[in-house]
Amino acid sequence: MKRSTIDLWVGIFVALGIAAVAFLSLKVANLTPQSASQTYVVYADFDNVGGLKAKAPVKEAGVVVGRVADIRLDPKTYRARVAMNIDKQYQLSDDVSASILTSGLLGEQYIGLQQGGSETNLAAGGTITITSSAMVLEQLIGKFMTGFTGKDASK
């Protein structure tokens, strides 16, 4: 009888451990269920989105104000068009700027918003026109190396 009680508690402990690992995995991958708060959609066009993914956070002053809903290539401009779901409680000015930033050791990318000085708000379905694309490490190294070799060639 004593052996079966110990086996039961070990089984419960293992099940709780597996549930905790599954929850943390979903949390890291941004796959946890979102709140049922109402949102509105705004768009932004970027030259390069780097490793930005759907469901990535949209932050303003470090506070999550929304999530990336969709990323598509615009066939007319050949730029990445990012749709963002912004919580209704947060209003953006019509001259807000959007940048793709990186945080954390894992290199999670998110969209950072910076409010402008305008008194009028960006309407639902509006487009953020002031954007800054993601910095791609390979491109930065390439620019550095070509700039470095260009100086040697001129000597």
Coordinates of C-alpha atoms in Angstrom, one line a residue:
M1 CA 0.0 0.0 0.0
K2 CA 2.8 2.4 0.8
R3 CA 4.5 1.8 -2.5
S4 CA 1.4 2.6 -4.6
T5 CA 1.0 5.9 -2.7
I6 CA 4.5 6.9 -3.5
D7 CA 4.0 6.0 -7.1
L8 CA 0.9 8.1 -7.2
W9 CA 2.7 11.2 -5.9
V10 CA 5.6 10.7 -8.3
G11 CA 3.1 10.5 -11.2
I12 CA 1.4 13.7 -10.1
F13 CA 4.7 15.4 -9.7
V14 CA 5.9 14.3 -13.2
A15 CA 2.5 15.4 -14.8
L16 CA 2.8 18.8 -13.2
G17 CA 6.4 19.1 -14.5
I18 CA 5.4 18.3 -18.0
A19 CA 2.5 20.8 -17.8
A20 CA 4.9 23.5 -16.6
V21 CA 7.4 22.8 -19.4
A22 CA 4.6 22.9 -22.0
F23 CA 3.3 26.2 -20.6
L24 CA 6.7 27.8 -20.7
S25 CA 7.3 26.6 -24.2
L26 CA 4.1 28.2 -25.4
K27 CA 4.9 31.4 -23.5
V28 CA 8.4 31.7 -25.2
A29 CA 6.8 31.1 -28.6
N30 CA 4.1 33.7 -28.0
L31 CA 1.4 31.0 -28.5
T32 CA -0.5 31.6 -25.3
P33 CA -4.1 32.7 -25.6
Q34 CA -4.5 36.4 -25.9
S35 CA -7.0 38.4 -23.9
A36 CA -10.4 39.0 -25.4
S37 CA -10.0 42.8 -25.4
Q38 CA -11.1 44.7 -28.4
T39 CA -8.5 45.8 -30.9
Y40 CA -8.2 47.8 -34.1
V41 CA -5.8 47.3 -37.0
V42 CA -3.1 49.6 -38.2
Y43 CA -0.5 49.0 -40.9
A44 CA 3.1 49.8 -41.5
D45 CA 5.4 49.3 -44.5
F46 CA 9.0 48.2 -43.9
D47 CA 11.9 47.6 -46.3
N48 CA 13.1 44.7 -44.2
V49 CA 11.3 43.0 -41.3
G50 CA 14.3 40.7 -40.4
G51 CA 13.0 37.9 -38.2
L52 CA 9.8 39.6 -37.1
K53 CA 7.0 37.0 -36.8
A54 CA 3.2 37.1 -36.4
K55 CA 2.1 37.5 -32.8
A56 CA 5.2 39.4 -32.0
P57 CA 4.6 42.2 -29.4
V58 CA 4.0 45.8 -30.4
K59 CA 5.4 48.0 -27.6
E60 CA 5.2 51.7 -26.7
A61 CA 7.4 52.9 -23.9
G62 CA 8.1 49.3 -23.0
V63 CA 4.4 48.5 -22.6
V64 CA 2.8 45.9 -24.8
V65 CA 0.0 47.7 -26.6
G66 CA -0.8 45.1 -29.3
R67 CA 0.5 42.2 -31.4
V68 CA 1.6 41.7 -35.0
A69 CA -1.4 40.1 -36.8
D70 CA 0.1 39.5 -40.3
I71 CA 3.1 40.1 -42.5
R72 CA 2.8 40.2 -46.2
L73 CA 4.8 41.3 -49.2
D74 CA 3.1 44.2 -51.1
P75 CA 3.2 43.2 -54.8
K76 CA 3.2 46.9 -55.9
T77 CA 5.9 48.3 -53.7
Y78 CA 7.8 45.1 -52.9
R79 CA 7.9 46.2 -49.2
A80 CA 6.7 44.2 -46.2
R81 CA 3.3 45.2 -45.1
V82 CA 2.8 44.5 -41.4
A83 CA -0.7 44.5 -39.9
M84 CA -0.9 45.2 -36.1
N85 CA -3.8 44.6 -33.7
I86 CA -3.7 47.5 -31.2
D87 CA -5.8 47.4 -28.0
K88 CA -8.6 49.9 -28.2
Q89 CA -7.5 51.5 -24.9
Y90 CA -4.4 52.8 -26.6
Q91 CA -4.7 55.6 -29.2
L92 CA -1.9 56.4 -31.6
S93 CA -1.2 59.8 -33.0
D94 CA -1.3 60.1 -36.8
D95 CA 2.5 60.9 -36.8
V96 CA 3.5 57.9 -34.8
S97 CA 6.7 56.1 -35.9
A98 CA 7.4 52.4 -35.9
S99 CA 10.7 50.6 -35.6
I100 CA 11.6 46.9 -35.6
L101 CA 13.8 46.3 -32.5
T102 CA 15.4 43.3 -30.8
S103 CA 15.2 42.4 -27.1
G104 CA 16.6 39.8 -24.9
L105 CA 19.3 37.2 -25.2
L106 CA 17.2 35.1 -27.6
G107 CA 16.9 38.0 -30.1
E108 CA 13.1 38.3 -30.0
Q109 CA 12.1 41.0 -32.4
Y110 CA 9.2 43.3 -31.8
I111 CA 7.8 46.6 -33.1
G112 CA 8.5 49.7 -31.0
L113 CA 6.2 52.7 -31.4
Q114 CA 7.2 56.3 -30.7
Q115 CA 4.3 58.8 -30.4
G116 CA 4.5 62.0 -32.4
G117 CA 3.3 65.4 -31.4
S118 CA 0.1 65.5 -33.4
E119 CA -3.2 66.0 -31.6
T120 CA -5.2 63.8 -34.1
N121 CA -5.3 60.1 -33.7
L122 CA -4.5 57.4 -36.3
A123 CA -7.8 55.9 -37.5
A124 CA -8.5 52.2 -37.6
G125 CA -7.1 50.8 -40.8
G126 CA -4.6 53.7 -41.1
T127 CA -1.0 53.3 -42.1
I128 CA 2.1 54.4 -40.1
T129 CA 4.2 56.2 -42.6
I130 CA 7.4 56.8 -40.5
T131 CA 9.1 53.4 -40.2
S132 CA 12.6 52.1 -39.5
S133 CA 13.4 48.6 -40.7
A134 CA 15.2 45.8 -38.9
M135 CA 19.0 45.9 -38.7
V136 CA 20.4 42.7 -40.3
L137 CA 23.7 41.7 -38.9
E138 CA 25.0 40.3 -42.2
Q139 CA 24.3 43.5 -44.0
L140 CA 26.1 45.6 -41.3
I141 CA 29.1 43.3 -41.5
G142 CA 29.1 43.5 -45.3
K143 CA 29.0 47.3 -45.2
F144 CA 31.8 47.4 -42.7
M145 CA 34.0 45.0 -44.8
T146 CA 33.4 46.8 -48.1
G147 CA 34.1 50.2 -46.4
F148 CA 37.3 48.7 -44.9
T149 CA 38.5 47.3 -48.2
G150 CA 37.6 50.5 -50.0
K151 CA 40.0 52.5 -47.8
D152 CA 42.8 50.0 -48.5
A153 CA 42.3 50.3 -52.3
S154 CA 42.6 54.1 -52.3
K155 CA 46.1 54.0 -50.7

